[in-house]
Amino acid sequence: MNPTTDTDSDTGGSLDVPAVPETVTAAAPIQLDKEEAPTVLGKLRTLVQEKTRFEPHDITPLGEEDALQEFSLQANYALEARFEQRVINGYFAPSGSDCRCGPHEVGALAHAQEKDRLRRAAGKLDAALRQAAQAYNGVAAGLYLPHAVKHWHLDTCSNCHGKGRISCHTCHGATTETCWSCHGGRTVSCDAYGCYGSGKVSCSYCSGSGTVSEQVTDYITVQVPTTTYSNGSSHTSYHSETRPQYRTEYRSCYHCSYGKVSCSTCHGAGNVNCGTCRASGSVTCRTCSGVGDLRCNPCDGSGKVGNAAWVDVHVAPGYSVSLPKQAPDDARRIRDKESVHSLAAIASSVALAKVSIYNEDQPQEVDALYAGKLRIVRLDAACNAEKHHLVAYGTDLRWLTLDDIVEKLLRGDLKALSDALAGSADDGLFSAHVQGLLTPLRDVAASELNADVIESVLGGETEHAHVDVVSSEYANNVRTCVLGALRQVYTRLAKQFWWKSALAALAVAIATWFFAGRGMAALAGLVIAGAGYWLFNRKVKAVLSEALGGEQQAERAMRIAGKGRRNQLAQVLILAPASLAVLAASYGLPVRVPAAAVPQSTALASAPVAPHAPAVPPQEASMPKALKLYDNGDKVQALAMLDSLVGKGDANAYGLYGWMLLMGEGQPGPATAPTAQQRQARQVAAKPLVGKGLVKGDSYALAAKGVMLAEGWQEPRNVQRGIDLLKQAAHKGNLQAMHVLGLYHVRGQPIPVNHKEARKWFTLAADKGSAGDIYNLGLMDWEGAGLKRPDRASAMQRWKIAAAMGEERAIKAVAQGQP
């Protein structure tokens, strides 16, 4: 209830009482027309017809008593006068009824109104409760009678002396403050990286060490002995050979002094001009933004402060229901079961009897007493030759007790299902017959009430569905029997179906292996196993649809089985044998890899150069297609496409084309070692192409140039420069550069042996899918290169992975158990 603001007149303000359509009003008593009122027998028969498989005539009425039980509903309204006081300032705008007074009179005058406000509130509440359309609960808790008069007082603000503004406490009116970064010094410590006020930073040439190193190559002449054997005697001769010898020289860095150079930011001074104040030493005041003064806080700039006080009246309603002393037990049970508001909502009538005001001098409570009548219907009926006593109440005839009449109708079906389950336990482990369970399951499931109860129990609800109709014991029995029957249906159908699914998956896996290898065989077999599980669920749905009388009932039964986890054993029986058969077959079958999918060797040794006769390139040649052909191992087609692209002037093709010519990849001809003349010819042909690729920064061109420098092919030998170029190509993701770096470090030529670096580059190449480098890592594990001891289990695992990818050396190693 939200009345309008009260005025200070004798008559008081008008009372606004909003309509409350969902509450019972205090109008004249409402009497039900018994001819139109619903009957308990009709409601019971409707329940039987809609929620069970039985017919309404299974319930026979014996006698019915329809009575109105009187009760009293008491609404108690506690009134409280609340004194309110607020601090105000010069912006306060009093209304016409507000009263200005002295500073010491504000609170006293407001307190003096408390009794009068309570009397006025009690009178208004009494008048409101007596209105014909007023609901018994129409007065809501909260503010009931707002203030009529505010007593207030204002004085000049002592903080600003009425000016409304005060001097800024940061700059004290100066509008500027000392810079917080330089504290007025106008310079700050240099914050450049490495300097931090010292004026010196580490030299970038020597990284602060003061010394630099460089690799020097010396060529020395050694005498090499050659021993020949003839007719049982030997002869040793010597010839001279020039061999390179590498050493590292260290010298002082010419660009710094003991590893330090002057900071380019502060030029060695150690400090720079303050950027916050622009080297002025002061900045605009942050508190007042340069104004010099601030708005006074107590008066908010108005120049006046004071206080105001008033009295509001709040109401807190409370409700209770009482019955006559001679009321029957079932009426008291109804009162304990229903809340006050629920009881009033279903009452046949609720009418105001009287209103009482306590302590009229300073009233603090108002009581409203309502007389109500509640319909209670008592029915005696017979079912299955047993008598039952039923009680319903209220205008909507809520059940107080059904005396298990519906439950006893359903117990026969439940017992038949329980007996069928007990009999199925003796059928044996391999029994797959389900027909004996379907008939009793259909009878139980035909009662919608049973399905509602099971779903509510499985859903974890605190009270199962239809708690007024069937007991908790019956609900648990229904759940146990139905879930047990569904589990038997699922399991027995799975016993009929599992071997078919396993056989189909195995057949598809073997067929796929013949064309696509073991990996695709396993995948195809697992897909068929999943399809078999889908077909099994279709069969379960068809069987349950036929037994339960429709797809909707079957879907509901399957949902109940899934929620109760009674289909898990069937899922295992369908999926596990098929999956195990597929995996066992795919593991046991020999490796079959299509020829196009076998990666070519990435070793430096290449096939000899034959007269270049590339295959006819596709009509739509492009660099991405050429790269894809190269990565898939079809290097002859890749070289042919690259030849076409280079002929068209495609700059992106120079790098890879030069690399393939240099290494002899994709050349047709017999797989014999190339002669020195053939190697020199392909190096000469590759050099200009590599140079053009370097202009574009191509990774293959970088790798080819690095190999040429490191090996001294058509270039003055520069091992360090060649290694640097190979690393640049590898950092761009070039697989061939990673492979070559790994080989250089593991062989020790043309650089010293470094097993750690070799592992690093082989691992990077293996991560990009190089089967040859996976084999190389396994070989290092087998020999213990870079490890504390050989790890042959890890080596064999790597070779199995490489063998599955088609690496011939790995296939041999796995077959013979050693490299």
PDB file of C-alpha atoms in Angstrom, residues 46-222:
ATOM      1  CA  THR A  46      -9.939 -37.507 -13.919  1.00  0.00           C
ATOM      2  CA  LEU A  47      -6.623 -38.306 -12.206  1.00  0.00           C
ATOM      3  CA  VAL A  48      -7.135 -42.031 -12.805  1.00  0.00           C
ATOM      4  CA  GLN A  49      -8.078 -41.487 -16.442  1.00  0.00           C
ATOM      5  CA  GLU A  50      -5.231 -39.070 -17.310  1.00  0.00           C
ATOM      6  CA  LYS A  51      -2.354 -40.449 -15.220  1.00  0.00           C
ATOM      7  CA  THR A  52      -2.970 -44.233 -15.161  1.00  0.00           C
ATOM      8  CA  ARG A  53      -3.993 -46.916 -17.614  1.00  0.00           C
ATOM      9  CA  PHE A  54      -7.167 -47.708 -15.618  1.00  0.00           C
ATOM     10  CA  GLU A  55     -10.716 -46.473 -16.235  1.00  0.00           C
ATOM     11  CA  PRO A  56     -12.760 -44.102 -14.003  1.00  0.00           C
ATOM     12  CA  HIS A  57     -15.372 -46.779 -13.232  1.00  0.00           C
ATOM     13  CA  ASP A  58     -12.701 -48.684 -11.259  1.00  0.00           C
ATOM     14  CA  ILE A  59     -13.485 -46.203  -8.435  1.00  0.00           C
ATOM     15  CA  THR A  60     -16.902 -46.693  -6.732  1.00  0.00           C
ATOM     16  CA  PRO A  61     -18.231 -43.883  -4.472  1.00  0.00           C
ATOM     17  CA  LEU A  62     -19.777 -44.844  -1.110  1.00  0.00           C
ATOM     18  CA  GLY A  63     -20.507 -41.466   0.475  1.00  0.00           C
ATOM     19  CA  GLU A  64     -19.457 -37.804   0.310  1.00  0.00           C
ATOM     20  CA  GLU A  65     -19.553 -34.954   2.848  1.00  0.00           C
ATOM     21  CA  ASP A  66     -19.097 -31.357   1.641  1.00  0.00           C
ATOM     22  CA  ALA A  67     -18.707 -28.831   4.525  1.00  0.00           C
ATOM     23  CA  LEU A  68     -17.504 -25.258   5.141  1.00  0.00           C
ATOM     24  CA  GLN A  69     -15.030 -24.972   8.006  1.00  0.00           C
ATOM     25  CA  GLU A  70     -14.921 -21.614   9.776  1.00  0.00           C
ATOM     26  CA  PHE A  71     -11.544 -20.041  10.666  1.00  0.00           C
ATOM     27  CA  SER A  72     -10.243 -16.660  11.811  1.00  0.00           C
ATOM     28  CA  LEU A  73      -7.515 -14.696  10.016  1.00  0.00           C
ATOM     29  CA  GLN A  74      -5.870 -11.950  12.043  1.00  0.00           C
ATOM     30  CA  ALA A  75      -3.800  -9.168  10.436  1.00  0.00           C
ATOM     31  CA  ASN A  76      -1.671  -7.238  12.948  1.00  0.00           C
ATOM     32  CA  TYR A  77      -0.134  -3.946  11.812  1.00  0.00           C
ATOM     33  CA  ALA A  78       2.740  -2.588  13.950  1.00  0.00           C
ATOM     34  CA  LEU A  79       3.195   1.180  13.545  1.00  0.00           C
ATOM     35  CA  GLU A  80       6.568   2.867  14.161  1.00  0.00           C
ATOM     36  CA  ALA A  81       7.294   6.614  14.188  1.00  0.00           C
ATOM     37  CA  ARG A  82      10.821   7.082  12.815  1.00  0.00           C
ATOM     38  CA  PHE A  83      12.701  10.284  13.502  1.00  0.00           C
ATOM     39  CA  GLU A  84      14.777  11.351  10.461  1.00  0.00           C
ATOM     40  CA  GLN A  85      17.451  14.075  10.432  1.00  0.00           C
ATOM     41  CA  ARG A  86      19.656  15.239   7.539  1.00  0.00           C
ATOM     42  CA  VAL A  87      22.428  17.789   6.979  1.00  0.00           C
ATOM     43  CA  ILE A  88      21.359  20.413   4.418  1.00  0.00           C
ATOM     44  CA  ASN A  89      23.026  23.316   2.624  1.00  0.00           C
ATOM     45  CA  GLY A  90      21.977  26.488   0.838  1.00  0.00           C
ATOM     46  CA  TYR A  91      20.530  24.531  -2.066  1.00  0.00           C
ATOM     47  CA  PHE A  92      17.730  23.231   0.184  1.00  0.00           C
ATOM     48  CA  ALA A  93      14.310  24.330  -1.156  1.00  0.00           C
ATOM     49  CA  PRO A  94      11.594  24.132   1.551  1.00  0.00           C
ATOM     50  CA  SER A  95       7.997  23.401   0.639  1.00  0.00           C
ATOM     51  CA  GLY A  96       5.093  25.593   1.692  1.00  0.00           C
ATOM     52  CA  SER A  97       4.378  23.584   4.849  1.00  0.00           C
ATOM     53  CA  ASP A  98       8.012  23.311   6.049  1.00  0.00           C
ATOM     54  CA  CYS A  99       8.910  25.342   9.140  1.00  0.00           C
ATOM     55  CA  ARG A 100      12.131  27.286   9.704  1.00  0.00           C
ATOM     56  CA  CYS A 101      13.292  27.380  13.324  1.00  0.00           C
ATOM     57  CA  GLY A 102      16.308  27.917  15.559  1.00  0.00           C
ATOM     58  CA  PRO A 103      19.321  25.542  15.446  1.00  0.00           C
ATOM     59  CA  HIS A 104      18.439  23.930  18.784  1.00  0.00           C
ATOM     60  CA  GLU A 105      14.722  23.562  18.012  1.00  0.00           C
ATOM     61  CA  VAL A 106      14.944  21.408  14.862  1.00  0.00           C
ATOM     62  CA  GLY A 107      15.057  18.001  16.550  1.00  0.00           C
ATOM     63  CA  ALA A 108      12.781  18.912  19.465  1.00  0.00           C
ATOM     64  CA  LEU A 109       9.971  20.219  17.254  1.00  0.00           C
ATOM     65  CA  ALA A 110      10.180  17.110  15.019  1.00  0.00           C
ATOM     66  CA  HIS A 111      10.060  14.749  18.025  1.00  0.00           C
ATOM     67  CA  ALA A 112       7.009  16.587  19.326  1.00  0.00           C
ATOM     68  CA  GLN A 113       5.043  15.399  16.257  1.00  0.00           C
ATOM     69  CA  GLU A 114       5.525  11.645  16.873  1.00  0.00           C
ATOM     70  CA  LYS A 115       2.274  11.033  18.828  1.00  0.00           C
ATOM     71  CA  ASP A 116       0.191  13.048  16.384  1.00  0.00           C
ATOM     72  CA  ARG A 117       1.692  11.222  13.403  1.00  0.00           C
ATOM     73  CA  LEU A 118       0.942   7.837  14.993  1.00  0.00           C
ATOM     74  CA  ARG A 119      -2.678   8.839  15.720  1.00  0.00           C
ATOM     75  CA  ARG A 120      -3.133  10.061  12.146  1.00  0.00           C
ATOM     76  CA  ALA A 121      -1.562   6.861  10.745  1.00  0.00           C
ATOM     77  CA  ALA A 122      -3.802   4.643  12.923  1.00  0.00           C
ATOM     78  CA  GLY A 123      -6.894   6.570  11.830  1.00  0.00           C
ATOM     79  CA  LYS A 124      -5.993   6.312   8.144  1.00  0.00           C
ATOM     80  CA  LEU A 125      -5.212   2.602   8.515  1.00  0.00           C
ATOM     81  CA  ASP A 126      -8.551   2.007  10.289  1.00  0.00           C
ATOM     82  CA  ALA A 127     -10.436   3.796   7.498  1.00  0.00           C
ATOM     83  CA  ALA A 128      -8.525   1.903   4.807  1.00  0.00           C
ATOM     84  CA  LEU A 129      -9.188  -1.508   6.367  1.00  0.00           C
ATOM     85  CA  ARG A 130     -12.920  -0.809   6.593  1.00  0.00           C
ATOM     86  CA  GLN A 131     -13.255  -0.042   2.896  1.00  0.00           C
ATOM     87  CA  ALA A 132     -15.311  -2.656   1.077  1.00  0.00           C
ATOM     88  CA  ALA A 133     -12.755  -3.339  -1.667  1.00  0.00           C
ATOM     89  CA  GLN A 134      -9.743  -3.490   0.660  1.00  0.00           C
ATOM     90  CA  ALA A 135      -7.896  -6.857   0.614  1.00  0.00           C
ATOM     91  CA  TYR A 136      -6.911  -8.498   3.865  1.00  0.00           C
ATOM     92  CA  ASN A 137      -3.226  -8.171   2.836  1.00  0.00           C
ATOM     93  CA  GLY A 138      -3.534  -4.924   0.904  1.00  0.00           C
ATOM     94  CA  VAL A 139      -1.256  -2.952   3.251  1.00  0.00           C
ATOM     95  CA  ALA A 140       2.380  -3.701   2.401  1.00  0.00           C
ATOM     96  CA  ALA A 141       5.315  -3.367   4.786  1.00  0.00           C
ATOM     97  CA  GLY A 142       7.356  -0.149   4.634  1.00  0.00           C
ATOM     98  CA  LEU A 143       6.696   3.596   4.666  1.00  0.00           C
ATOM     99  CA  TYR A 144       3.014   4.199   5.332  1.00  0.00           C
ATOM    100  CA  LEU A 145       2.587   7.856   6.330  1.00  0.00           C
ATOM    101  CA  PRO A 146       5.292  10.215   4.950  1.00  0.00           C
ATOM    102  CA  HIS A 147       6.229  13.414   6.757  1.00  0.00           C
ATOM    103  CA  ALA A 148       3.930  16.431   6.579  1.00  0.00           C
ATOM    104  CA  VAL A 149       6.343  19.094   7.888  1.00  0.00           C
ATOM    105  CA  LYS A 150      10.117  19.437   7.821  1.00  0.00           C
ATOM    106  CA  HIS A 151      11.717  21.610  10.521  1.00  0.00           C
ATOM    107  CA  TRP A 152      14.934  23.163   9.263  1.00  0.00           C
ATOM    108  CA  HIS A 153      17.623  25.736   9.962  1.00  0.00           C
ATOM    109  CA  LEU A 154      20.537  27.192   7.913  1.00  0.00           C
ATOM    110  CA  ASP A 155      23.633  29.193   9.056  1.00  0.00           C
ATOM    111  CA  THR A 156      26.583  30.708   7.256  1.00  0.00           C
ATOM    112  CA  CYS A 157      29.235  28.042   6.536  1.00  0.00           C
ATOM    113  CA  SER A 158      32.151  28.478   8.948  1.00  0.00           C
ATOM    114  CA  ASN A 159      34.550  26.605   6.660  1.00  0.00           C
ATOM    115  CA  CYS A 160      34.343  29.080   3.759  1.00  0.00           C
ATOM    116  CA  HIS A 161      32.756  32.010   5.695  1.00  0.00           C
ATOM    117  CA  GLY A 162      29.865  32.017   3.260  1.00  0.00           C
ATOM    118  CA  LYS A 163      31.969  32.358   0.134  1.00  0.00           C
ATOM    119  CA  GLY A 164      31.381  28.819  -1.106  1.00  0.00           C
ATOM    120  CA  ARG A 165      35.061  28.253  -2.017  1.00  0.00           C
ATOM    121  CA  ILE A 166      38.254  27.596  -0.063  1.00  0.00           C
ATOM    122  CA  SER A 167      41.958  27.912  -0.882  1.00  0.00           C
ATOM    123  CA  CYS A 168      43.483  24.794  -2.562  1.00  0.00           C
ATOM    124  CA  HIS A 169      45.358  22.759   0.036  1.00  0.00           C
ATOM    125  CA  THR A 170      47.944  21.563  -2.530  1.00  0.00           C
ATOM    126  CA  CYS A 171      49.086  24.810  -4.167  1.00  0.00           C
ATOM    127  CA  HIS A 172      47.657  27.150  -1.455  1.00  0.00           C
ATOM    128  CA  GLY A 173      46.214  29.402  -4.144  1.00  0.00           C
ATOM    129  CA  ALA A 174      49.354  29.628  -6.266  1.00  0.00           C
ATOM    130  CA  THR A 175      47.715  27.599  -9.139  1.00  0.00           C
ATOM    131  CA  THR A 176      50.965  25.613  -9.632  1.00  0.00           C
ATOM    132  CA  GLU A 177      52.801  23.012  -7.594  1.00  0.00           C
ATOM    133  CA  THR A 178      56.345  21.641  -7.530  1.00  0.00           C
ATOM    134  CA  CYS A 179      56.907  18.945 -10.170  1.00  0.00           C
ATOM    135  CA  TRP A 180      56.526  15.513  -8.585  1.00  0.00           C
ATOM    136  CA  SER A 181      59.002  13.871 -11.015  1.00  0.00           C
ATOM    137  CA  CYS A 182      62.052  16.130 -10.655  1.00  0.00           C
ATOM    138  CA  HIS A 183      60.986  17.748  -7.309  1.00  0.00           C
ATOM    139  CA  GLY A 184      61.837  21.152  -8.792  1.00  0.00           C
ATOM    140  CA  GLY A 185      65.330  20.126  -9.957  1.00  0.00           C
ATOM    141  CA  ARG A 186      64.229  20.229 -13.656  1.00  0.00           C
ATOM    142  CA  THR A 187      66.291  17.105 -14.527  1.00  0.00           C
ATOM    143  CA  VAL A 188      65.719  13.435 -13.844  1.00  0.00           C
ATOM    144  CA  SER A 189      67.929  10.335 -13.942  1.00  0.00           C
ATOM    145  CA  CYS A 190      68.356   8.868 -17.422  1.00  0.00           C
ATOM    146  CA  ASP A 191      66.115   5.829 -17.835  1.00  0.00           C
ATOM    147  CA  ALA A 192      67.595   4.521 -21.122  1.00  0.00           C
ATOM    148  CA  TYR A 193      68.147   0.753 -21.243  1.00  0.00           C
ATOM    149  CA  GLY A 194      71.496  -0.083 -19.605  1.00  0.00           C
ATOM    150  CA  CYS A 195      72.197   3.475 -18.433  1.00  0.00           C
ATOM    151  CA  TYR A 196      69.822   4.220 -15.546  1.00  0.00           C
ATOM    152  CA  GLY A 197      71.698   7.370 -14.569  1.00  0.00           C
ATOM    153  CA  SER A 198      75.242   6.025 -14.984  1.00  0.00           C
ATOM    154  CA  GLY A 199      75.896   7.715 -18.339  1.00  0.00           C
ATOM    155  CA  LYS A 200      77.366   4.479 -19.758  1.00  0.00           C
ATOM    156  CA  VAL A 201      75.812   1.497 -21.548  1.00  0.00           C
ATOM    157  CA  SER A 202      77.194  -1.876 -22.648  1.00  0.00           C
ATOM    158  CA  CYS A 203      78.911  -1.986 -26.039  1.00  0.00           C
ATOM    159  CA  SER A 204      76.804  -3.720 -28.675  1.00  0.00           C
ATOM    160  CA  TYR A 205      79.850  -5.122 -30.518  1.00  0.00           C
ATOM    161  CA  CYS A 206      81.381  -7.034 -27.614  1.00  0.00           C
ATOM    162  CA  SER A 207      78.203  -7.293 -25.464  1.00  0.00           C
ATOM    163  CA  GLY A 208      79.984  -5.497 -22.630  1.00  0.00           C
ATOM    164  CA  SER A 209      82.891  -7.953 -22.372  1.00  0.00           C
ATOM    165  CA  GLY A 210      85.526  -5.662 -23.882  1.00  0.00           C
ATOM    166  CA  THR A 211      86.820  -8.390 -26.202  1.00  0.00           C
ATOM    167  CA  VAL A 212      85.671  -9.853 -29.510  1.00  0.00           C
ATOM    168  CA  SER A 213      86.490 -13.172 -31.136  1.00  0.00           C
ATOM    169  CA  GLU A 214      86.949 -14.199 -34.740  1.00  0.00           C
ATOM    170  CA  GLN A 215      87.604 -17.527 -36.402  1.00  0.00           C
ATOM    171  CA  VAL A 216      90.884 -17.851 -38.333  1.00  0.00           C
ATOM    172  CA  THR A 217      91.633 -20.582 -40.846  1.00  0.00           C
ATOM    173  CA  ASP A 218      95.236 -21.738 -41.239  1.00  0.00           C
ATOM    174  CA  TYR A 219      96.300 -24.092 -44.000  1.00  0.00           C
ATOM    175  CA  ILE A 220      99.074 -26.531 -42.995  1.00  0.00           C
ATOM    176  CA  THR A 221     100.993 -29.064 -45.061  1.00  0.00           C
ATOM    177  CA  VAL A 222     101.278 -32.575 -43.697  1.00  0.00           C
TER     178      VAL A 222
END
